[in-house]
Coordinates of C-alpha atoms in Angstrom, one line a residue:
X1 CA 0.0 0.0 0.0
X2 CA 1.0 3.8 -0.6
X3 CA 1.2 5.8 2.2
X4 CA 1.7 9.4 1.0
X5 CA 3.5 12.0 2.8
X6 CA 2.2 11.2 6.2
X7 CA 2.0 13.0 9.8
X8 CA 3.9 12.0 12.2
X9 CA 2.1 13.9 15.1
X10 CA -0.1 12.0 17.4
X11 CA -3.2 10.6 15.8
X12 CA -5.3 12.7 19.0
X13 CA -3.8 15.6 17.7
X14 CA -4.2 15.4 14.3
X15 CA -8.0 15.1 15.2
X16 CA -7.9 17.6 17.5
X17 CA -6.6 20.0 15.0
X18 CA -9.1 18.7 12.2
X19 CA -12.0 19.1 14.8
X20 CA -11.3 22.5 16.1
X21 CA -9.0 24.6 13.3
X22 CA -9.9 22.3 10.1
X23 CA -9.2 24.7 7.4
X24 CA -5.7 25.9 9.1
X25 CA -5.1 22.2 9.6
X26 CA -5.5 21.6 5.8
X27 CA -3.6 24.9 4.5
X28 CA -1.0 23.6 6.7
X29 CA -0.6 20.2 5.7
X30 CA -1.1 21.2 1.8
X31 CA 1.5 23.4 2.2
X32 CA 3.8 21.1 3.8
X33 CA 3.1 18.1 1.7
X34 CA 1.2 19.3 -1.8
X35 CA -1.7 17.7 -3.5
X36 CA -2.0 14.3 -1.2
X37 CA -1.2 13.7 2.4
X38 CA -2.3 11.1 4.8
X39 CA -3.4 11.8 8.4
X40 CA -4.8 9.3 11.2
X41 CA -8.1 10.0 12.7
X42 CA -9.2 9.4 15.9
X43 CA -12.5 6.9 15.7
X44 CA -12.0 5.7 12.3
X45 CA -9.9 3.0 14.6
X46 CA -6.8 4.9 13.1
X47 CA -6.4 3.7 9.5
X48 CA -4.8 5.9 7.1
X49 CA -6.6 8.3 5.7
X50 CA -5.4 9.8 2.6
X51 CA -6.7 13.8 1.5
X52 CA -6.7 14.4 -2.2
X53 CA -7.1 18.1 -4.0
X54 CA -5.6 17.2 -7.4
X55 CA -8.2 17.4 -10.1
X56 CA -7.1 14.0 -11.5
X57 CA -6.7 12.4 -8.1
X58 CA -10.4 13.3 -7.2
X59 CA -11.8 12.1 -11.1
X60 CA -9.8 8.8 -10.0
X61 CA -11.7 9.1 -6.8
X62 CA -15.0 9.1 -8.3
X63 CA -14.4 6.6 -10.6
X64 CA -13.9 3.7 -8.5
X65 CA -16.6 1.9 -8.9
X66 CA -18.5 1.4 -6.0
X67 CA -18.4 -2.3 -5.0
X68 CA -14.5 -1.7 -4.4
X69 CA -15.5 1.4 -1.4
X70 CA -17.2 1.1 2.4
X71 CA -18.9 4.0 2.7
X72 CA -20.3 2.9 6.1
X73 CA -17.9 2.7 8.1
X74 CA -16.6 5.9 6.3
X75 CA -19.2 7.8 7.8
X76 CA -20.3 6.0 10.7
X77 CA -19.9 9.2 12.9
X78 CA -23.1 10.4 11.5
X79 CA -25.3 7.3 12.2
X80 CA -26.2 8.6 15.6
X81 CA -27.8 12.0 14.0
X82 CA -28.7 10.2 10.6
X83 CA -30.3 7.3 11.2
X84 CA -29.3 3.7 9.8
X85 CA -31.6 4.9 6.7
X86 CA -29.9 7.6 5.5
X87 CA -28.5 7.6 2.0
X88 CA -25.3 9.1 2.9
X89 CA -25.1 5.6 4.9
X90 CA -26.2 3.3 2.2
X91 CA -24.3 1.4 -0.1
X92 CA -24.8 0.2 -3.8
X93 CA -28.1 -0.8 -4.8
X94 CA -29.7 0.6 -1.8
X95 CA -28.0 3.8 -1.9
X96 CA -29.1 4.0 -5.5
X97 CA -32.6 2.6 -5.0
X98 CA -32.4 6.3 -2.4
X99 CA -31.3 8.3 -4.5
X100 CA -33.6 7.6 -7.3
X101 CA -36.3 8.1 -4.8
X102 CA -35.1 11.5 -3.7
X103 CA -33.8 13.1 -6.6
X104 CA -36.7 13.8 -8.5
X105 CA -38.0 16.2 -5.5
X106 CA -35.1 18.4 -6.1
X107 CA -35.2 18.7 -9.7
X108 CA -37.1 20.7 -12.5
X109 CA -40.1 22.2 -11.7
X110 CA -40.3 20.6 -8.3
X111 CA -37.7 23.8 -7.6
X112 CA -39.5 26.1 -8.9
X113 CA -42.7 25.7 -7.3
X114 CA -40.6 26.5 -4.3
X115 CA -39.7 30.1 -5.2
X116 CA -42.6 32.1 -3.8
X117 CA -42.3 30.3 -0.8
X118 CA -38.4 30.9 0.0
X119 CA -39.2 34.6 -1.4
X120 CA -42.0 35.1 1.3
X121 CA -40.5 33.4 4.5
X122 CA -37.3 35.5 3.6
X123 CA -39.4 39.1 3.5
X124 CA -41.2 37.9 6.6
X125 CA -38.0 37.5 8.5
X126 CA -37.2 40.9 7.7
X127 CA -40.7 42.7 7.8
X128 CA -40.0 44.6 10.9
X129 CA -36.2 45.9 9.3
X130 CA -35.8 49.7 9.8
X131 CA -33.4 52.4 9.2
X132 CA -30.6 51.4 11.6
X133 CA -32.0 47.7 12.7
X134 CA -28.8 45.4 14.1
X135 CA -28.2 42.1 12.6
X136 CA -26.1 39.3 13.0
X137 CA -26.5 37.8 9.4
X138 CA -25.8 34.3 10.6
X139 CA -28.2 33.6 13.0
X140 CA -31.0 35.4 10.9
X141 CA -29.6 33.0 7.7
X142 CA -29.9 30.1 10.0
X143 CA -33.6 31.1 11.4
X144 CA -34.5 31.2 7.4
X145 CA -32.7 28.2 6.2
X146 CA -34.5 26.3 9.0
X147 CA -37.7 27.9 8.3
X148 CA -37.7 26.8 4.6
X149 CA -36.9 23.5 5.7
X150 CA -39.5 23.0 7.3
X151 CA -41.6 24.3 5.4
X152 CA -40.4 23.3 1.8
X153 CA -38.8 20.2 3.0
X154 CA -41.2 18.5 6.1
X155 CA -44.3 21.0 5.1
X156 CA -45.1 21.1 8.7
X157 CA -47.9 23.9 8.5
X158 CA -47.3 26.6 11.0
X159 CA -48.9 25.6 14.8
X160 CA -48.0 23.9 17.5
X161 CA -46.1 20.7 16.1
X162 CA -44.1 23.3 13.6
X163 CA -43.0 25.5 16.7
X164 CA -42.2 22.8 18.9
X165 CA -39.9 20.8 15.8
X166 CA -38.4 24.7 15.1
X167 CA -37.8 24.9 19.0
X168 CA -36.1 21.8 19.5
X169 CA -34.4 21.4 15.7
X170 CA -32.9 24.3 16.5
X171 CA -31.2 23.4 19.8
X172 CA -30.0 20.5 18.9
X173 CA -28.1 22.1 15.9
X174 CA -26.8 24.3 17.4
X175 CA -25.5 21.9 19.9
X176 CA -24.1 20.0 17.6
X177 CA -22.3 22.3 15.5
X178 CA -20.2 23.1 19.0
X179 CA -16.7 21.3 18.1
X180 CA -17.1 19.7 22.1
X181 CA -20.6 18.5 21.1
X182 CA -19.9 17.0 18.0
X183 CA -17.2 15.3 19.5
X184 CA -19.1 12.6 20.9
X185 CA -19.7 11.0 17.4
X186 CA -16.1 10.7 16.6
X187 CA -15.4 9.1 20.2
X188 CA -17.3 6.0 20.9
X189 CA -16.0 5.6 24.1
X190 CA -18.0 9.2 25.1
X191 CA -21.4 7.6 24.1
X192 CA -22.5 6.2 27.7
X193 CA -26.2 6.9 28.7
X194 CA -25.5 8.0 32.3
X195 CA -29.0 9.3 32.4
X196 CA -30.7 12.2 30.9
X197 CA -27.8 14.9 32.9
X198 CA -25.0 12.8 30.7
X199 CA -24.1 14.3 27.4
X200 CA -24.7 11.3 25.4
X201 CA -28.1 10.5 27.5
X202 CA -28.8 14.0 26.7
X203 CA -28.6 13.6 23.4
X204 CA -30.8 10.6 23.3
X205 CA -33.8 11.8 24.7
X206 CA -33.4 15.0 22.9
X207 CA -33.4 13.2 19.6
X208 CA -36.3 11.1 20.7
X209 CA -38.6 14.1 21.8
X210 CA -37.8 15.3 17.6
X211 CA -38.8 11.6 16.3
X212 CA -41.9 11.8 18.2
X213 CA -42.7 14.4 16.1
X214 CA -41.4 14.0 13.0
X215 CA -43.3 10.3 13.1
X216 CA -46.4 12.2 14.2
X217 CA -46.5 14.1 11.2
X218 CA -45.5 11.2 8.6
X219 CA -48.2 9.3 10.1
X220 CA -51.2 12.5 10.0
X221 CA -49.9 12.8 6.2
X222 CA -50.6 9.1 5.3
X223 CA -54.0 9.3 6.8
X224 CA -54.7 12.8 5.1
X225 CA -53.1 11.2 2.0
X226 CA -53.5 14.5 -0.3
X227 CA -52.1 14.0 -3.4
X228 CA -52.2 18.1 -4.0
X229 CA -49.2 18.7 -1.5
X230 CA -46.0 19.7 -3.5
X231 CA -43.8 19.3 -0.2
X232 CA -40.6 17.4 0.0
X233 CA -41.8 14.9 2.4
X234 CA -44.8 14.7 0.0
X235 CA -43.3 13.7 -2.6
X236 CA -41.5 11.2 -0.8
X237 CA -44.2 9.4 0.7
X238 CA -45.7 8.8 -2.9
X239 CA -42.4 7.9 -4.9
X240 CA -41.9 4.3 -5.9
X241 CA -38.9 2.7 -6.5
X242 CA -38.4 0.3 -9.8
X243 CA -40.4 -2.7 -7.9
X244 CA -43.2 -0.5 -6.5
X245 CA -42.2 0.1 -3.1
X246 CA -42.3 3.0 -1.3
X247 CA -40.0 4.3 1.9
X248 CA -40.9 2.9 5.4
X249 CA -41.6 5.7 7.9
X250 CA -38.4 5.0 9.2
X251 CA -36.7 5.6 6.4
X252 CA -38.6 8.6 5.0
X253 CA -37.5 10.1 8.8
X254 CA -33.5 8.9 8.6
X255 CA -34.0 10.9 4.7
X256 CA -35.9 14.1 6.5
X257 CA -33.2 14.4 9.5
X258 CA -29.9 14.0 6.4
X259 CA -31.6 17.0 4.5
X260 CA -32.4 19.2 7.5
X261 CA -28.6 18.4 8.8
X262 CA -27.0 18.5 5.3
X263 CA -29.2 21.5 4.3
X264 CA -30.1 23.7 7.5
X265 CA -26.9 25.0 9.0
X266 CA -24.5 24.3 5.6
X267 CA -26.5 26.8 3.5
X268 CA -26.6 29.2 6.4
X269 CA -23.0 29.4 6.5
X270 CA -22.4 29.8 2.7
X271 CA -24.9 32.8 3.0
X272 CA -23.4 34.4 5.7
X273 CA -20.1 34.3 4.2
X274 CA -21.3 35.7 0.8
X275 CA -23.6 38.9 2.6
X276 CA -19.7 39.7 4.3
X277 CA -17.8 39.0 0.8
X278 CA -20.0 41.5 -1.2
X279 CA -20.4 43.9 1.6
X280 CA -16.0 43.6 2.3
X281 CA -15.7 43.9 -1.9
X282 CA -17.4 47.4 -2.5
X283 CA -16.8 46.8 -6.7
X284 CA -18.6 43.4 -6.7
X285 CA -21.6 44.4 -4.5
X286 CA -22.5 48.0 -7.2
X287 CA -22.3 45.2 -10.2
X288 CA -24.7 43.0 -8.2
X289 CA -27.0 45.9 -7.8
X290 CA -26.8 47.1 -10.6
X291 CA -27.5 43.4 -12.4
X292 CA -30.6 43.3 -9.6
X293 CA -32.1 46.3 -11.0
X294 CA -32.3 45.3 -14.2
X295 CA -35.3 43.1 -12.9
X296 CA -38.8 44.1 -14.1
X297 CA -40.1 42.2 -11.2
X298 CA -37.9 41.6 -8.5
X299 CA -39.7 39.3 -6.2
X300 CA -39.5 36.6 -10.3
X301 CA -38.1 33.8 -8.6
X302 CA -37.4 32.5 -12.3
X303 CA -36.1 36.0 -13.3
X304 CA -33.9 36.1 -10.1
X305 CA -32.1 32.2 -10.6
X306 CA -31.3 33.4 -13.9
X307 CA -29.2 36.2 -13.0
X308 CA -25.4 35.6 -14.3
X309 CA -23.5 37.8 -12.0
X310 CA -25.7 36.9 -9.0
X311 CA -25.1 32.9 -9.7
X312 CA -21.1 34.1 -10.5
X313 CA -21.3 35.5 -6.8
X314 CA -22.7 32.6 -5.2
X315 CA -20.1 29.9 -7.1
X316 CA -17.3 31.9 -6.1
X317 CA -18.5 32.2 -2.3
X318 CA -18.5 28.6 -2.8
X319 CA -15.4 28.1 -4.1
X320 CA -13.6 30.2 -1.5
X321 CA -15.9 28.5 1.5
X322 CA -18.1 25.6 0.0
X323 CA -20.9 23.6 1.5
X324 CA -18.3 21.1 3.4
X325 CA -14.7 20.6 3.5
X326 CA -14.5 17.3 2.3
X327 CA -16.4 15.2 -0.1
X328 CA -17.8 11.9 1.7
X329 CA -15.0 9.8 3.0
X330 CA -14.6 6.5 1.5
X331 CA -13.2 3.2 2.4
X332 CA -11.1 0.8 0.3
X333 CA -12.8 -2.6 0.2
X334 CA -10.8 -4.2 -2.8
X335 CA -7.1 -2.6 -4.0
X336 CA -7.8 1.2 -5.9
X337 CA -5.6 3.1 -7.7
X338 CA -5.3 6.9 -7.5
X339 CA -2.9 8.4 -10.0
X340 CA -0.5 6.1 -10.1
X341 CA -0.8 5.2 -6.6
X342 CA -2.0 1.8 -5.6
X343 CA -4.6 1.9 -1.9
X344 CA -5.6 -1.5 0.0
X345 CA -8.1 -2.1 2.4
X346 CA -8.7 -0.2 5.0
X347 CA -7.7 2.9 3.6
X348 CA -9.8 5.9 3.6
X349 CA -10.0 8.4 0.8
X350 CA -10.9 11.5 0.8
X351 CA -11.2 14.4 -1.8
X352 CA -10.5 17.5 -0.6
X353 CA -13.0 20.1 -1.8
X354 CA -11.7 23.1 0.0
X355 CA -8.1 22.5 -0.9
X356 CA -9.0 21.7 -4.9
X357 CA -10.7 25.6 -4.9
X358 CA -7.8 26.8 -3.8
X359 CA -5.1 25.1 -6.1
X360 CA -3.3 28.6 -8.0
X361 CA -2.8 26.2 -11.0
X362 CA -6.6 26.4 -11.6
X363 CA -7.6 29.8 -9.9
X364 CA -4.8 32.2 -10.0
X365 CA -4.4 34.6 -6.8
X366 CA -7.0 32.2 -4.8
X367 CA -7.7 33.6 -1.8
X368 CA -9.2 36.5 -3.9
X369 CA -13.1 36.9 -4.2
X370 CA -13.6 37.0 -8.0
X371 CA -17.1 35.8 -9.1
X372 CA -15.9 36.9 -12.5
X373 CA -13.9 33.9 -12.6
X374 CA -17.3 31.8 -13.6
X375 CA -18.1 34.6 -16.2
X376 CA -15.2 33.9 -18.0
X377 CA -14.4 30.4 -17.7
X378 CA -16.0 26.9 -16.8
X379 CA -14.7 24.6 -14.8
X380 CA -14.6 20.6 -14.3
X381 CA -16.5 18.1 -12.0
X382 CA -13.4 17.8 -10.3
X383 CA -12.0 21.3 -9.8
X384 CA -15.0 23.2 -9.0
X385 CA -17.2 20.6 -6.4
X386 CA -18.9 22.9 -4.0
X387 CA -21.5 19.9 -3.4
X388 CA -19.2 17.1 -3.5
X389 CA -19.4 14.7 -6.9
X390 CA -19.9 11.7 -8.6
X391 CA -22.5 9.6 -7.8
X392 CA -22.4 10.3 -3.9
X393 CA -22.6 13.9 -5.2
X394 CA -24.9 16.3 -2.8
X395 CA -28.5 15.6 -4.1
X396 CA -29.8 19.4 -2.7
X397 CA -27.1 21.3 -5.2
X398 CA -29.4 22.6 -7.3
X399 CA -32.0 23.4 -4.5
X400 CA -29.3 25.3 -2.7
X401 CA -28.1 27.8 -5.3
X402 CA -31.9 27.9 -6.0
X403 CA -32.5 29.1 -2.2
X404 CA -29.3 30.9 -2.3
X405 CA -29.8 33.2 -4.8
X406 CA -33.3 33.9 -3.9
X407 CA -32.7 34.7 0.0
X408 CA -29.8 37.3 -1.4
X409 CA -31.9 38.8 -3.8
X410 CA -34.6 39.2 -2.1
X411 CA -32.8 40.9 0.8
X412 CA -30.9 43.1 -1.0
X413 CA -33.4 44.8 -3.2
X414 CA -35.2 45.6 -0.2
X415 CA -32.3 47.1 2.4
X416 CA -29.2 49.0 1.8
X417 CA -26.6 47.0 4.7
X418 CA -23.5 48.1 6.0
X419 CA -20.6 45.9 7.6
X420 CA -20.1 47.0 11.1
X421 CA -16.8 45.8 11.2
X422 CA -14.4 46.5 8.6
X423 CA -11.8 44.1 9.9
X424 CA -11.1 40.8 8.1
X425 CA -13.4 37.8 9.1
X426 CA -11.6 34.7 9.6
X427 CA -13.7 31.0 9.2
X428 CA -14.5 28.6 12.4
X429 CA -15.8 25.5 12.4
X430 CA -19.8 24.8 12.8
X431 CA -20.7 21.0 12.4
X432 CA -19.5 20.2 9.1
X433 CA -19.2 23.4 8.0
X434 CA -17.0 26.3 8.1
X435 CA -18.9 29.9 9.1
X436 CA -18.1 33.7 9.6
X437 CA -16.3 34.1 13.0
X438 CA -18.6 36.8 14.8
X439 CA -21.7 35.9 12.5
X440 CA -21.3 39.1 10.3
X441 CA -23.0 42.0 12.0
X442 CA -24.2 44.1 10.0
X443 CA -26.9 47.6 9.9
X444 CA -29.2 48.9 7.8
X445 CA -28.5 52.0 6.2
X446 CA -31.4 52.2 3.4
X447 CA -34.2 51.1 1.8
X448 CA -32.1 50.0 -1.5
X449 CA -32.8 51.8 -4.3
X450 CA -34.4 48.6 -6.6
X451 CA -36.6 49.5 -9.4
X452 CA -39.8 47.8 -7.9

């Protein structure tokens, strides 16, 4: 086996460093060791696992075919939060038999028939916005994201089962995207149910109370069984897979809980960075406005997602700080070989998403924000993978962009905002993701000045 350019700092360290500073951990070890490095990670039992950033080394990646990879016990970290149902934890056939059920939700006019509602739950969460209002653009992004979810995703009506799953959703998330938190999935040894005062116990009963009603709304929607709902979990409920079957309420929950954690506080990071990249970059936020105003009707969804320079601004925010770090870890079952370099079993691979968008061979000056880098050129599967790739690939892409760009325009032809803080915002760690350190506060200056 090839064992490329490894650490030789304790493996508790090495996770350590990957839990609480990832992206300085990765800039370091790139910069030390170039395109592929191997690193040990606690509660993976140790087995090398090897990060790749090379355009070529991630096609290789995603070529293998997928009888040769364990993606189990890859990702067995997020079975606790997942469920043993989720796709990102099935394999083969099943995990294709899932994602053939899911997909078409997230596709083609299933998208757009969620415009008006992401439009309206964004201009609702700003209704009260006046001249001089505070915000901290992180935790309003996360109250919207989760608010679409539920709404677009579980289509939990608003009541008392929507505020309770908003309550306790909420709390849990933001529990878990605390690096102390989330390190009871990577540790085994931390998950003892002491009781309900034990972290782990904790966490049990917490995620029971959301089950309960996540199950209680499953079950009222197979009784109701109304075939006019457009909803996610809708949808769901009525696909058939290629011998007729339809998803258990167990798995149609393990589904709902991997696209509210995938979805909810990953998309709220991406649009908290690009509110504090076009506000920091005073050149790129006049050409967005004066794109946006070009609208006849700015609240179009269709009109909006159609934009060039507002989708160049989103890619680039996502090539500079994309949805995750890492596409999904994958474990050699049978010998692979990644350019040139031969992997046995036990071996984890990863590609390395934030490292391949910030190679200088394929974007010159990097760390720069430049969204008219996707005006001018167009870039492969395996350079540009905000959402991960192949066919483990992120099944929500398009839906995100879609949400994206609607949430941004919708804000920003309605209020002029300010950064309060000129100072350079560096990236922490929240669950999977990587956020604004200090949330991006921001003021409102104006109404903006939108042709409406």
């Amino acid at each position: 086996m090839t064992i490329s350019n490894e650490l030789r700092t304790p493996a508790l360290l090495q996770t350590l460093q990957l839990i609480t500073q990832p992206t300085k951990f990765l800039e370091n070890c790139a910069a030390k060791y170039g395109n592929t490095f191997t690193v040990r990670v606690m509660g993976f039992n140790s087995p090398p696992v090897v990060f790749f950033s090379h355009p070529q080394a991630i096609s290789d990646c995603f070529a293998v075919p997928a009888q040769k990879l364990d993606f189990q016990k890859a990702t067995h970290v997020f079975k606790p939060l997942f469920g043993e149902n989720s796709i990102v934890l099935k394999q083969t056939r099943s995990h294709y038999r899932q994602r053939q059920l899911l997909l078409p939700a997230f596709h083609g006019d299933r998208i757009k028939s969620y415009g008006q509602s992401i439009g309206q739950i964004t201009e609702k969460a700003t209704k009260d916005w006046t001249l001089g209002t505070a915000v901290s653009i992180h935790k309003l992004m996360s109250d919207i994201t989760l608010q679409i979810i539920l709404a677009v995703v579980f289509g939990v009506s608003p009541g008392v089962r929507y505020q309770q799953l908003k309550t306790q959703l909420s709390s849990l998330l933001e529990d878990v995207t605390k690096p102390w938190y989330s390190s009871l999935f990577f540790f085994p040894i931390l998950q003892q149910d002491f009781g309900a005062w034990s972290p782990w116990g904790s966490f049990l009963r917490r995620r029971q109370q959301i089950d309960k009603l996540i199950y209680a709304e499953i079950h009222e929607r197979r009784w109701q069984n109304d075939a006019e709902r457009t909803d996610i979990l809708s949808l769901l409920m009525s696909a058939r897979d290629e011998n007729g079957q339809q998803m258990t309420d167990e798995e149609l929950r393990d589904q709902l809980v991997s696209l509210l954690l995938l979805g909810y506080e990953t998309t709220a990071g991406v649009l908290a960075w690009v509110f504090y990249l076009i506000h920091s970059h005073p050149e790129v936020q006049n050409q967005l406005m004066q794109e946006l105003n070009t609208l006849d009707n700015p609240t179009n969804p269709e009109a909006i997602t159609q934009l060039p320079y507002l989708t160049a601004v989103c890619q680039e925010t996502l090539r500079i700080y994309p949805i995750a770090l890492i596409c999904t870890p994958r474990m050699v079952r049978e010998a692979v070989e990644i350019m040139g370099n031969k992997f046995t079993s036990g071996t984890i691979l990863v590609p390395c998403i934030y490292l391949a968008h910030r190679r200088a061979e394929t974007y010159p000056q990097p760390e720069q924000f430049r969204p008219e880098r996707f005006l001018n050129q167009k870039f492969s599967p395996y350079e540009y993978l905000p959402f991960g790739g192949g066919y483990r690939g992120c099944i929500g892409a398009v839906f995100s962009m879609y949400e994206m760009k609607l949430v941004l325009a919708t804000i920003l032809s309605r209020f002029q905002l300010a950064l309060t803080d000129n100072r350079p915002v560096h990236p922490i760690r929240r669950g999977i993701t990587i956020v604004p350190r200090g949330g991006v506060q921001m003021l409102v200056i104006q109404n903006a000045k939108i042709k409406r």
